[in-house]
Amino acid sequence: MKFLVSVIIPVYNGERFIEKAIMSILQQPEVTEVVVVNDGSIDATQAILKKLQSQNPIIKVYHHNDKLNKGRSASRNLGIKNATENFIAFLDADDYFLPNRFTNDKQLFQGNEKCDGVYNAVGFHYYRPGTPEELQKHQLYTVNQKIKPDFLFEALLSGKYGHFHIDGLTVKKTVFDTIGFFNEALVVAEDTEVFWKMAIKCRLETGMINQPFAIRGVHDANVFCNKELYAKYTIKMYETLLVWCSHHQVTYAIQDDLLKWIWILKYKQKNKLYQDIKYWAQFFFPQPQLLFSIFSVKYFPIVRFRKMLFPFLYKTLRRS
């Protein structure tokens, strides 16, 4: 299989950054297609795209029906569906690639037919003054050691070994036949859900993790600075991923781990018992494959958080 890459860029009102992003892609000899999805921009983005497209035929621009703004997930999904190459990479519109972005990826794919994807380190560029905390924390977005594909989901779930960013990921297009597309119900954390699905069902290899091959742009409009939004959608991501696992013959152990993390997040909310019972009912009853499983008993709030009331039952469930 030839290593030819389609790079997908979702963009919404990206007039400040989009040209730099596209030009950084055009420097990569492995890229034969730049798939830009203009997600309802109302600034000068479309004019910039039209100019660039007239200069280079590998740039293709798509819109949602009626040129609506539908968000990053829907835009990436539209890009995937229109991409024509066998390998897919992503770049956010306010980020950019560094030279030789795909050199090592190409070698890894060509040397390992079972490899479905490669992830690499990503750096940061500040378009505004960075705080001391940011400058110390955000130097390199990467995992901190090579991780075996079979251990990747556990490693990402625990967070002990770091994380990777979508700008540093290259996958075979067939991966999306296996895991499906981005979850359009998630405003944020949709990329994390996709990464974890890939880690569960596919073989992702560690690429270059000690130096960046792409750069994230940090500015005042970054969505990742919205902690309240992430707090809301992170738990939703765990929930939707668990439901997906229950429908895709994913192991009991993985589903159990996801439920543990859901209840850790719920516990941190310090809700009343009746609130946790209400949450349990609203989550489990629409999901018969979970409701009629040991999970619905094991994670019933009275059992989970009031285990001292039912010590024998709790110990039995804990061994299951």
PDB file of C-alpha atoms in Angstrom:
ATOM      1  CA  MET A   1       0.000   0.000   0.000  1.00  0.00           C
ATOM      2  CA  LYS A   2       1.431   3.351  -1.034  1.00  0.00           C
ATOM      3  CA  PHE A   3       1.750   5.877   1.762  1.00  0.00           C
ATOM      4  CA  LEU A   4      -0.334   8.770   0.467  1.00  0.00           C
ATOM      5  CA  VAL A   5      -2.131  11.017   2.938  1.00  0.00           C
ATOM      6  CA  SER A   6      -5.316  13.043   2.971  1.00  0.00           C
ATOM      7  CA  VAL A   7      -5.154  15.772   5.647  1.00  0.00           C
ATOM      8  CA  ILE A   8      -8.486  16.958   7.020  1.00  0.00           C
ATOM      9  CA  ILE A   9      -8.946  20.488   8.405  1.00  0.00           C
ATOM     10  CA  PRO A  10     -12.212  21.661   9.969  1.00  0.00           C
ATOM     11  CA  VAL A  11     -12.315  25.456  10.072  1.00  0.00           C
ATOM     12  CA  TYR A  12     -14.719  27.953  11.560  1.00  0.00           C
ATOM     13  CA  ASN A  13     -13.845  31.658  11.316  1.00  0.00           C
ATOM     14  CA  GLY A  14     -10.175  30.827  10.935  1.00  0.00           C
ATOM     15  CA  GLU A  15      -9.059  33.748   8.794  1.00  0.00           C
ATOM     16  CA  ARG A  16      -6.184  34.459  11.164  1.00  0.00           C
ATOM     17  CA  PHE A  17      -4.608  31.007  10.935  1.00  0.00           C
ATOM     18  CA  ILE A  18      -5.926  28.942   8.021  1.00  0.00           C
ATOM     19  CA  GLU A  19      -3.366  29.950   5.394  1.00  0.00           C
ATOM     20  CA  LYS A  20      -0.453  29.076   7.659  1.00  0.00           C
ATOM     21  CA  ALA A  21      -2.027  25.714   8.435  1.00  0.00           C
ATOM     22  CA  ILE A  22      -2.568  24.825   4.777  1.00  0.00           C
ATOM     23  CA  MET A  23       0.867  25.994   3.683  1.00  0.00           C
ATOM     24  CA  SER A  24       2.451  23.768   6.337  1.00  0.00           C
ATOM     25  CA  ILE A  25       0.577  20.797   4.869  1.00  0.00           C
ATOM     26  CA  LEU A  26       1.629  21.571   1.322  1.00  0.00           C
ATOM     27  CA  GLN A  27       5.273  21.224   2.432  1.00  0.00           C
ATOM     28  CA  GLN A  28       4.733  17.524   3.139  1.00  0.00           C
ATOM     29  CA  PRO A  29       5.552  15.369   0.069  1.00  0.00           C
ATOM     30  CA  GLU A  30       3.413  12.478   1.339  1.00  0.00           C
ATOM     31  CA  VAL A  31       0.244  14.604   1.265  1.00  0.00           C
ATOM     32  CA  THR A  32      -1.684  14.421  -1.988  1.00  0.00           C
ATOM     33  CA  GLU A  33      -4.979  15.866  -0.752  1.00  0.00           C
ATOM     34  CA  VAL A  34      -5.932  18.673   1.635  1.00  0.00           C
ATOM     35  CA  VAL A  35      -9.588  18.306   2.627  1.00  0.00           C
ATOM     36  CA  VAL A  36     -10.874  21.528   4.173  1.00  0.00           C
ATOM     37  CA  VAL A  37     -14.358  21.651   5.662  1.00  0.00           C
ATOM     38  CA  ASN A  38     -15.536  25.221   6.039  1.00  0.00           C
ATOM     39  CA  ASP A  39     -17.874  24.898   8.993  1.00  0.00           C
ATOM     40  CA  GLY A  40     -20.112  27.887   8.328  1.00  0.00           C
ATOM     41  CA  SER A  41     -17.446  30.592   8.611  1.00  0.00           C
ATOM     42  CA  ILE A  42     -18.717  34.173   8.392  1.00  0.00           C
ATOM     43  CA  ASP A  43     -15.324  35.909   8.241  1.00  0.00           C
ATOM     44  CA  ALA A  44     -12.786  35.954   5.387  1.00  0.00           C
ATOM     45  CA  THR A  45     -11.999  32.237   5.646  1.00  0.00           C
ATOM     46  CA  GLN A  46     -13.797  31.294   2.426  1.00  0.00           C
ATOM     47  CA  ALA A  47     -12.054  34.016   0.433  1.00  0.00           C
ATOM     48  CA  ILE A  48      -8.670  32.778   1.666  1.00  0.00           C
ATOM     49  CA  LEU A  49      -9.589  29.188   0.826  1.00  0.00           C
ATOM     50  CA  LYS A  50     -10.725  30.176  -2.653  1.00  0.00           C
ATOM     51  CA  LYS A  51      -7.412  31.945  -3.291  1.00  0.00           C
ATOM     52  CA  LEU A  52      -5.348  28.996  -2.052  1.00  0.00           C
ATOM     53  CA  GLN A  53      -7.462  26.508  -3.975  1.00  0.00           C
ATOM     54  CA  SER A  54      -6.869  28.401  -7.205  1.00  0.00           C
ATOM     55  CA  GLN A  55      -3.137  28.093  -6.607  1.00  0.00           C
ATOM     56  CA  ASN A  56      -3.021  24.391  -5.725  1.00  0.00           C
ATOM     57  CA  PRO A  57      -5.450  21.750  -7.045  1.00  0.00           C
ATOM     58  CA  ILE A  58      -4.878  19.287  -4.176  1.00  0.00           C
ATOM     59  CA  ILE A  59      -6.849  21.627  -1.885  1.00  0.00           C
ATOM     60  CA  LYS A  60     -10.518  20.626  -1.777  1.00  0.00           C
ATOM     61  CA  VAL A  61     -13.122  22.626   0.111  1.00  0.00           C
ATOM     62  CA  TYR A  62     -16.431  21.270   1.398  1.00  0.00           C
ATOM     63  CA  HIS A  63     -19.401  22.761   3.256  1.00  0.00           C
ATOM     64  CA  HIS A  64     -22.273  21.324   5.242  1.00  0.00           C
ATOM     65  CA  ASN A  65     -25.740  21.584   3.737  1.00  0.00           C
ATOM     66  CA  ASP A  66     -26.866  25.215   3.615  1.00  0.00           C
ATOM     67  CA  LYS A  67     -23.353  26.119   4.806  1.00  0.00           C
ATOM     68  CA  LEU A  68     -24.370  25.566   8.411  1.00  0.00           C
ATOM     69  CA  ASN A  69     -22.015  25.534  11.382  1.00  0.00           C
ATOM     70  CA  LYS A  70     -22.163  21.945  12.721  1.00  0.00           C
ATOM     71  CA  GLY A  71     -19.032  21.667  14.847  1.00  0.00           C
ATOM     72  CA  ARG A  72     -15.714  19.843  14.726  1.00  0.00           C
ATOM     73  CA  SER A  73     -17.033  16.277  14.796  1.00  0.00           C
ATOM     74  CA  ALA A  74     -19.475  16.731  11.923  1.00  0.00           C
ATOM     75  CA  SER A  75     -16.804  18.597   9.960  1.00  0.00           C
ATOM     76  CA  ARG A  76     -14.167  15.921  10.452  1.00  0.00           C
ATOM     77  CA  ASN A  77     -16.716  13.266   9.526  1.00  0.00           C
ATOM     78  CA  LEU A  78     -17.549  15.083   6.299  1.00  0.00           C
ATOM     79  CA  GLY A  79     -13.830  15.308   5.591  1.00  0.00           C
ATOM     80  CA  ILE A  80     -13.284  11.586   6.181  1.00  0.00           C
ATOM     81  CA  LYS A  81     -16.160  10.682   3.886  1.00  0.00           C
ATOM     82  CA  ASN A  82     -14.721  12.831   1.087  1.00  0.00           C
ATOM     83  CA  ALA A  83     -11.059  11.861   1.552  1.00  0.00           C
ATOM     84  CA  THR A  84      -9.713   9.652  -1.234  1.00  0.00           C
ATOM     85  CA  GLU A  85      -6.330   8.449   0.057  1.00  0.00           C
ATOM     86  CA  ASN A  86      -5.720   5.343   2.177  1.00  0.00           C
ATOM     87  CA  PHE A  87      -4.182   7.293   5.066  1.00  0.00           C
ATOM     88  CA  ILE A  88      -5.805  10.073   7.071  1.00  0.00           C
ATOM     89  CA  ALA A  89      -4.275  12.802   9.211  1.00  0.00           C
ATOM     90  CA  PHE A  90      -5.886  15.792  10.884  1.00  0.00           C
ATOM     91  CA  LEU A  91      -4.858  19.359  11.534  1.00  0.00           C
ATOM     92  CA  ASP A  92      -6.828  21.956  13.461  1.00  0.00           C
ATOM     93  CA  ALA A  93      -7.135  25.232  11.592  1.00  0.00           C
ATOM     94  CA  ASP A  94      -5.151  27.223  14.175  1.00  0.00           C
ATOM     95  CA  ASP A  95      -2.265  24.709  14.233  1.00  0.00           C
ATOM     96  CA  TYR A  96       0.453  23.780  11.779  1.00  0.00           C
ATOM     97  CA  PHE A  97       2.762  20.943  10.773  1.00  0.00           C
ATOM     98  CA  LEU A  98       6.543  21.052  11.011  1.00  0.00           C
ATOM     99  CA  PRO A  99       8.805  19.800   8.195  1.00  0.00           C
ATOM    100  CA  ASN A 100       9.063  16.010   7.779  1.00  0.00           C
ATOM    101  CA  ARG A 101       5.777  15.502   9.620  1.00  0.00           C
ATOM    102  CA  PHE A 102       5.146  12.113   7.967  1.00  0.00           C
ATOM    103  CA  THR A 103       8.662  10.765   7.350  1.00  0.00           C
ATOM    104  CA  ASN A 104       8.769   8.475  10.365  1.00  0.00           C
ATOM    105  CA  ASP A 105       5.101   7.508  10.039  1.00  0.00           C
ATOM    106  CA  LYS A 106       5.750   6.271   6.516  1.00  0.00           C
ATOM    107  CA  GLN A 107       8.605   4.054   7.716  1.00  0.00           C
ATOM    108  CA  LEU A 108       6.514   2.604  10.538  1.00  0.00           C
ATOM    109  CA  PHE A 109       3.567   1.773   8.296  1.00  0.00           C
ATOM    110  CA  GLN A 110       5.755   0.261   5.597  1.00  0.00           C
ATOM    111  CA  GLY A 111       7.633  -1.825   8.169  1.00  0.00           C
ATOM    112  CA  ASN A 112       4.558  -3.159   9.941  1.00  0.00           C
ATOM    113  CA  GLU A 113       1.507  -4.271   7.972  1.00  0.00           C
ATOM    114  CA  LYS A 114      -0.506  -4.733  11.182  1.00  0.00           C
ATOM    115  CA  CYS A 115      -0.044  -1.099  12.188  1.00  0.00           C
ATOM    116  CA  ASP A 116      -3.327   0.840  11.951  1.00  0.00           C
ATOM    117  CA  GLY A 117      -2.066   4.165  13.234  1.00  0.00           C
ATOM    118  CA  VAL A 118       0.898   6.164  14.553  1.00  0.00           C
ATOM    119  CA  TYR A 119       0.871   8.980  17.114  1.00  0.00           C
ATOM    120  CA  ASN A 120       3.599  11.579  17.630  1.00  0.00           C
ATOM    121  CA  ALA A 121       4.480  14.466  19.923  1.00  0.00           C
ATOM    122  CA  VAL A 122       2.983  17.916  19.383  1.00  0.00           C
ATOM    123  CA  GLY A 123       4.421  21.231  20.577  1.00  0.00           C
ATOM    124  CA  PHE A 124       2.932  24.639  21.377  1.00  0.00           C
ATOM    125  CA  HIS A 125       3.151  28.133  19.923  1.00  0.00           C
ATOM    126  CA  TYR A 126       1.746  31.076  21.892  1.00  0.00           C
ATOM    127  CA  TYR A 127      -0.022  33.808  19.958  1.00  0.00           C
ATOM    128  CA  ARG A 128      -0.602  35.549  23.294  1.00  0.00           C
ATOM    129  CA  PRO A 129       1.591  35.781  26.400  1.00  0.00           C
ATOM    130  CA  GLY A 130       1.642  32.435  28.171  1.00  0.00           C
ATOM    131  CA  THR A 131       1.228  32.227  31.920  1.00  0.00           C
ATOM    132  CA  PRO A 132       4.135  30.722  33.907  1.00  0.00           C
ATOM    133  CA  GLU A 133       1.954  27.666  34.589  1.00  0.00           C
ATOM    134  CA  GLU A 134       1.154  27.232  30.895  1.00  0.00           C
ATOM    135  CA  LEU A 135       4.755  27.666  29.804  1.00  0.00           C
ATOM    136  CA  GLN A 136       5.875  25.045  32.289  1.00  0.00           C
ATOM    137  CA  LYS A 137       3.046  22.573  31.630  1.00  0.00           C
ATOM    138  CA  HIS A 138       2.601  22.982  27.880  1.00  0.00           C
ATOM    139  CA  GLN A 139       5.975  22.283  26.356  1.00  0.00           C
ATOM    140  CA  LEU A 140       5.327  18.955  24.619  1.00  0.00           C
ATOM    141  CA  TYR A 141       2.002  17.157  24.307  1.00  0.00           C
ATOM    142  CA  THR A 142       2.957  13.506  24.165  1.00  0.00           C
ATOM    143  CA  VAL A 143       3.094  10.151  25.857  1.00  0.00           C
ATOM    144  CA  ASN A 144       6.223   9.818  27.956  1.00  0.00           C
ATOM    145  CA  GLN A 145       7.288   6.358  26.844  1.00  0.00           C
ATOM    146  CA  LYS A 146       6.719   3.821  24.099  1.00  0.00           C
ATOM    147  CA  ILE A 147       3.464   1.970  24.744  1.00  0.00           C
ATOM    148  CA  LYS A 148       2.570  -1.458  23.390  1.00  0.00           C
ATOM    149  CA  PRO A 149      -0.656  -1.360  21.342  1.00  0.00           C
ATOM    150  CA  ASP A 150      -2.358  -3.936  23.571  1.00  0.00           C
ATOM    151  CA  PHE A 151      -1.730  -1.726  26.627  1.00  0.00           C
ATOM    152  CA  LEU A 152      -2.580   1.611  25.020  1.00  0.00           C
ATOM    153  CA  PHE A 153      -6.199   1.888  26.165  1.00  0.00           C
ATOM    154  CA  GLU A 154      -5.295   1.164  29.774  1.00  0.00           C
ATOM    155  CA  ALA A 155      -2.438   3.675  29.555  1.00  0.00           C
ATOM    156  CA  LEU A 156      -4.630   6.442  28.122  1.00  0.00           C
ATOM    157  CA  LEU A 157      -7.445   5.755  30.591  1.00  0.00           C
ATOM    158  CA  SER A 158      -5.103   6.015  33.561  1.00  0.00           C
ATOM    159  CA  GLY A 159      -3.355   9.127  32.234  1.00  0.00           C
ATOM    160  CA  LYS A 160      -0.106   7.981  33.858  1.00  0.00           C
ATOM    161  CA  TYR A 161       1.833   7.979  30.610  1.00  0.00           C
ATOM    162  CA  GLY A 162       0.560  11.191  29.069  1.00  0.00           C
ATOM    163  CA  HIS A 163      -1.653  11.614  26.017  1.00  0.00           C
ATOM    164  CA  PHE A 164      -1.396  12.352  22.320  1.00  0.00           C
ATOM    165  CA  HIS A 165      -3.044  15.024  20.186  1.00  0.00           C
ATOM    166  CA  ILE A 166      -4.981  14.679  16.965  1.00  0.00           C
ATOM    167  CA  ASP A 167      -2.407  16.811  15.072  1.00  0.00           C
ATOM    168  CA  GLY A 168       0.175  14.084  15.692  1.00  0.00           C
ATOM    169  CA  LEU A 169      -1.993  11.145  14.616  1.00  0.00           C
ATOM    170  CA  THR A 170      -1.918   9.317  11.263  1.00  0.00           C
ATOM    171  CA  VAL A 171      -4.244   6.354  10.635  1.00  0.00           C
ATOM    172  CA  LYS A 172      -5.371   4.074   7.868  1.00  0.00           C
ATOM    173  CA  LYS A 173      -8.715   5.229   6.516  1.00  0.00           C
ATOM    174  CA  THR A 174     -10.101   1.722   7.160  1.00  0.00           C
ATOM    175  CA  VAL A 175      -9.847   2.439  10.903  1.00  0.00           C
ATOM    176  CA  PHE A 176     -13.121   4.373  10.625  1.00  0.00           C
ATOM    177  CA  ASP A 177     -14.826   1.318   9.124  1.00  0.00           C
ATOM    178  CA  THR A 178     -13.937  -0.434  12.382  1.00  0.00           C
ATOM    179  CA  ILE A 179     -14.729   2.215  14.997  1.00  0.00           C
ATOM    180  CA  GLY A 180     -17.182   4.518  13.234  1.00  0.00           C
ATOM    181  CA  PHE A 181     -16.934   8.287  12.975  1.00  0.00           C
ATOM    182  CA  PHE A 182     -16.555  11.140  15.451  1.00  0.00           C
ATOM    183  CA  ASN A 183     -19.401  11.490  17.935  1.00  0.00           C
ATOM    184  CA  GLU A 184     -21.357  14.562  16.837  1.00  0.00           C
ATOM    185  CA  ALA A 185     -23.165  14.736  20.194  1.00  0.00           C
ATOM    186  CA  LEU A 186     -19.905  15.696  21.932  1.00  0.00           C
ATOM    187  CA  VAL A 187     -18.931  19.360  21.718  1.00  0.00           C
ATOM    188  CA  VAL A 188     -15.496  18.597  23.179  1.00  0.00           C
ATOM    189  CA  ALA A 189     -13.674  15.360  24.148  1.00  0.00           C
ATOM    190  CA  GLU A 190     -14.827  13.856  20.847  1.00  0.00           C
ATOM    191  CA  ASP A 191     -11.218  13.309  19.824  1.00  0.00           C
ATOM    192  CA  THR A 192     -10.440  11.492  23.088  1.00  0.00           C
ATOM    193  CA  GLU A 193     -13.365   9.150  22.486  1.00  0.00           C
ATOM    194  CA  VAL A 194     -12.081   8.338  18.996  1.00  0.00           C
ATOM    195  CA  PHE A 195      -8.536   7.753  20.283  1.00  0.00           C
ATOM    196  CA  TRP A 196      -9.809   5.349  22.938  1.00  0.00           C
ATOM    197  CA  LYS A 197     -11.948   3.472  20.420  1.00  0.00           C
ATOM    198  CA  MET A 198      -8.884   3.115  18.228  1.00  0.00           C
ATOM    199  CA  ALA A 199      -6.844   1.887  21.188  1.00  0.00           C
ATOM    200  CA  ILE A 200      -9.521  -0.725  21.945  1.00  0.00           C
ATOM    201  CA  LYS A 201     -10.139  -2.029  18.432  1.00  0.00           C
ATOM    202  CA  CYS A 202      -7.008  -1.168  16.428  1.00  0.00           C
ATOM    203  CA  ARG A 203      -3.229  -1.284  16.704  1.00  0.00           C
ATOM    204  CA  LEU A 204      -1.712   2.140  17.249  1.00  0.00           C
ATOM    205  CA  GLU A 205       2.062   2.407  17.436  1.00  0.00           C
ATOM    206  CA  THR A 206       4.141   4.986  19.272  1.00  0.00           C
ATOM    207  CA  GLY A 207       5.946   7.273  16.846  1.00  0.00           C
ATOM    208  CA  MET A 208       8.320  10.129  17.653  1.00  0.00           C
ATOM    209  CA  ILE A 209       7.584  11.306  21.189  1.00  0.00           C
ATOM    210  CA  ASN A 210      10.657  13.345  22.146  1.00  0.00           C
ATOM    211  CA  GLN A 211      10.288  16.153  19.620  1.00  0.00           C
ATOM    212  CA  PRO A 212       7.259  17.816  18.022  1.00  0.00           C
ATOM    213  CA  PHE A 213       6.102  17.213  14.463  1.00  0.00           C
ATOM    214  CA  ALA A 214       3.125  19.544  14.711  1.00  0.00           C
ATOM    215  CA  ILE A 215       2.374  22.705  16.679  1.00  0.00           C
ATOM    216  CA  ARG A 216      -0.779  23.718  18.532  1.00  0.00           C
ATOM    217  CA  GLY A 217      -1.622  27.408  18.410  1.00  0.00           C
ATOM    218  CA  VAL A 218      -2.484  28.869  21.807  1.00  0.00           C
ATOM    219  CA  HIS A 219      -4.665  31.981  21.749  1.00  0.00           C
ATOM    220  CA  ASP A 220      -7.592  33.559  23.574  1.00  0.00           C
ATOM    221  CA  ALA A 221     -10.263  31.665  21.608  1.00  0.00           C
ATOM    222  CA  ASN A 222      -8.990  28.125  22.301  1.00  0.00           C
ATOM    223  CA  VAL A 223     -11.826  25.839  23.328  1.00  0.00           C
ATOM    224  CA  PHE A 224      -9.493  23.703  25.455  1.00  0.00           C
ATOM    225  CA  CYS A 225      -9.282  26.596  27.911  1.00  0.00           C
ATOM    226  CA  ASN A 226     -12.994  26.193  28.721  1.00  0.00           C
ATOM    227  CA  LYS A 227     -12.791  24.007  31.838  1.00  0.00           C
ATOM    228  CA  GLU A 228     -16.544  24.076  32.510  1.00  0.00           C
ATOM    229  CA  LEU A 229     -17.304  22.790  29.015  1.00  0.00           C
ATOM    230  CA  TYR A 230     -14.804  19.959  29.396  1.00  0.00           C
ATOM    231  CA  ALA A 231     -16.157  19.056  32.835  1.00  0.00           C
ATOM    232  CA  LYS A 232     -19.623  18.688  31.323  1.00  0.00           C
ATOM    233  CA  TYR A 233     -18.662  16.671  28.275  1.00  0.00           C
ATOM    234  CA  THR A 234     -15.912  14.487  29.718  1.00  0.00           C
ATOM    235  CA  ILE A 235     -18.408  12.422  31.689  1.00  0.00           C
ATOM    236  CA  LYS A 236     -20.662  12.290  28.614  1.00  0.00           C
ATOM    237  CA  MET A 237     -17.703  10.946  26.663  1.00  0.00           C
ATOM    238  CA  TYR A 238     -17.218   8.131  29.191  1.00  0.00           C
ATOM    239  CA  GLU A 239     -20.923   7.322  28.980  1.00  0.00           C
ATOM    240  CA  THR A 240     -21.116   7.212  25.187  1.00  0.00           C
ATOM    241  CA  LEU A 241     -17.915   5.203  24.979  1.00  0.00           C
ATOM    242  CA  LEU A 242     -19.292   2.664  27.465  1.00  0.00           C
ATOM    243  CA  VAL A 243     -22.490   2.304  25.436  1.00  0.00           C
ATOM    244  CA  TRP A 244     -20.395   1.840  22.289  1.00  0.00           C
ATOM    245  CA  CYS A 245     -18.328  -0.840  24.047  1.00  0.00           C
ATOM    246  CA  SER A 246     -21.461  -2.674  25.143  1.00  0.00           C
ATOM    247  CA  HIS A 247     -22.566  -2.889  21.493  1.00  0.00           C
ATOM    248  CA  HIS A 248     -19.165  -3.904  20.085  1.00  0.00           C
ATOM    249  CA  GLN A 249     -18.217  -6.976  22.089  1.00  0.00           C
ATOM    250  CA  VAL A 250     -15.602  -5.129  24.108  1.00  0.00           C
ATOM    251  CA  THR A 251     -14.313  -7.034  27.123  1.00  0.00           C
ATOM    252  CA  TYR A 252     -15.962  -6.937  30.527  1.00  0.00           C
ATOM    253  CA  ALA A 253     -12.756  -5.541  32.046  1.00  0.00           C
ATOM    254  CA  ILE A 254     -12.734  -2.473  29.803  1.00  0.00           C
ATOM    255  CA  GLN A 255     -16.423  -1.759  30.407  1.00  0.00           C
ATOM    256  CA  ASP A 256     -15.870  -2.166  34.128  1.00  0.00           C
ATOM    257  CA  ASP A 257     -12.947   0.267  34.059  1.00  0.00           C
ATOM    258  CA  LEU A 258     -15.061   2.870  32.271  1.00  0.00           C
ATOM    259  CA  LEU A 259     -17.852   2.509  34.811  1.00  0.00           C
ATOM    260  CA  LYS A 260     -15.370   2.926  37.647  1.00  0.00           C
ATOM    261  CA  TRP A 261     -14.203   6.209  36.155  1.00  0.00           C
ATOM    262  CA  ILE A 262     -17.777   7.392  35.598  1.00  0.00           C
ATOM    263  CA  TRP A 263     -18.550   6.810  39.238  1.00  0.00           C
ATOM    264  CA  ILE A 264     -15.352   8.455  40.380  1.00  0.00           C
ATOM    265  CA  LEU A 265     -16.414  11.558  38.453  1.00  0.00           C
ATOM    266  CA  LYS A 266     -19.916  11.330  39.900  1.00  0.00           C
ATOM    267  CA  TYR A 267     -18.529  10.872  43.409  1.00  0.00           C
ATOM    268  CA  LYS A 268     -16.481  14.041  43.040  1.00  0.00           C
ATOM    269  CA  GLN A 269     -19.696  15.926  42.357  1.00  0.00           C
ATOM    270  CA  LYS A 270     -20.760  15.110  45.951  1.00  0.00           C
ATOM    271  CA  ASN A 271     -24.381  14.509  44.995  1.00  0.00           C
ATOM    272  CA  LYS A 272     -27.127  13.333  47.306  1.00  0.00           C
ATOM    273  CA  LEU A 273     -27.947   9.624  47.249  1.00  0.00           C
ATOM    274  CA  TYR A 274     -31.282  10.201  45.494  1.00  0.00           C
ATOM    275  CA  GLN A 275     -29.451  12.184  42.792  1.00  0.00           C
ATOM    276  CA  ASP A 276     -27.060   9.293  42.176  1.00  0.00           C
ATOM    277  CA  ILE A 277     -29.975   6.838  42.020  1.00  0.00           C
ATOM    278  CA  LYS A 278     -31.731   9.098  39.515  1.00  0.00           C
ATOM    279  CA  TYR A 279     -28.560   9.254  37.436  1.00  0.00           C
ATOM    280  CA  TRP A 280     -28.208   5.452  37.578  1.00  0.00           C
ATOM    281  CA  ALA A 281     -31.796   4.993  36.369  1.00  0.00           C
ATOM    282  CA  GLN A 282     -31.498   7.531  33.567  1.00  0.00           C
ATOM    283  CA  PHE A 283     -28.274   5.963  32.350  1.00  0.00           C
ATOM    284  CA  PHE A 284     -29.023   2.245  32.671  1.00  0.00           C
ATOM    285  CA  PHE A 285     -32.723   1.955  31.752  1.00  0.00           C
ATOM    286  CA  PRO A 286     -32.298   3.110  28.103  1.00  0.00           C
ATOM    287  CA  GLN A 287     -29.447   0.582  27.714  1.00  0.00           C
ATOM    288  CA  PRO A 288     -30.888  -2.941  28.144  1.00  0.00           C
ATOM    289  CA  GLN A 289     -27.533  -4.560  27.386  1.00  0.00           C
ATOM    290  CA  LEU A 290     -26.170  -2.793  30.475  1.00  0.00           C
ATOM    291  CA  LEU A 291     -29.339  -2.868  32.566  1.00  0.00           C
ATOM    292  CA  PHE A 292     -29.569  -6.656  32.358  1.00  0.00           C
ATOM    293  CA  SER A 293     -25.956  -7.189  33.309  1.00  0.00           C
ATOM    294  CA  ILE A 294     -23.996  -7.445  36.531  1.00  0.00           C
ATOM    295  CA  PHE A 295     -22.993  -3.804  36.020  1.00  0.00           C
ATOM    296  CA  SER A 296     -26.447  -2.460  36.875  1.00  0.00           C
ATOM    297  CA  VAL A 297     -26.236  -4.122  40.298  1.00  0.00           C
ATOM    298  CA  LYS A 298     -22.561  -3.564  40.908  1.00  0.00           C
ATOM    299  CA  TYR A 299     -22.852   0.161  40.222  1.00  0.00           C
ATOM    300  CA  PHE A 300     -26.211   0.779  41.833  1.00  0.00           C
ATOM    301  CA  PRO A 301     -25.445   3.748  44.147  1.00  0.00           C
ATOM    302  CA  ILE A 302     -26.487   2.044  47.374  1.00  0.00           C
ATOM    303  CA  VAL A 303     -24.215  -0.880  46.575  1.00  0.00           C
ATOM    304  CA  ARG A 304     -21.394   1.251  45.228  1.00  0.00           C
ATOM    305  CA  PHE A 305     -21.273   4.008  47.810  1.00  0.00           C
ATOM    306  CA  ARG A 306     -22.989   2.446  50.787  1.00  0.00           C
ATOM    307  CA  LYS A 307     -21.198  -0.878  50.654  1.00  0.00           C
ATOM    308  CA  MET A 308     -21.060  -1.123  54.408  1.00  0.00           C
ATOM    309  CA  LEU A 309     -24.829  -1.716  54.389  1.00  0.00           C
ATOM    310  CA  PHE A 310     -24.395  -4.815  52.242  1.00  0.00           C
ATOM    311  CA  PRO A 311     -20.871  -6.110  52.948  1.00  0.00           C
ATOM    312  CA  PHE A 312     -21.420  -9.676  51.745  1.00  0.00           C
ATOM    313  CA  LEU A 313     -23.100  -8.609  48.496  1.00  0.00           C
ATOM    314  CA  TYR A 314     -20.484  -5.973  47.822  1.00  0.00           C
ATOM    315  CA  LYS A 315     -17.608  -8.403  48.364  1.00  0.00           C
ATOM    316  CA  THR A 316     -19.259 -10.901  46.017  1.00  0.00           C
ATOM    317  CA  LEU A 317     -19.733  -8.276  43.309  1.00  0.00           C
ATOM    318  CA  ARG A 318     -16.232  -7.005  43.784  1.00  0.00           C
ATOM    319  CA  ARG A 319     -14.862 -10.461  42.961  1.00  0.00           C
ATOM    320  CA  SER A 320     -16.960 -10.666  39.795  1.00  0.00           C
TER     321      SER A 320
END
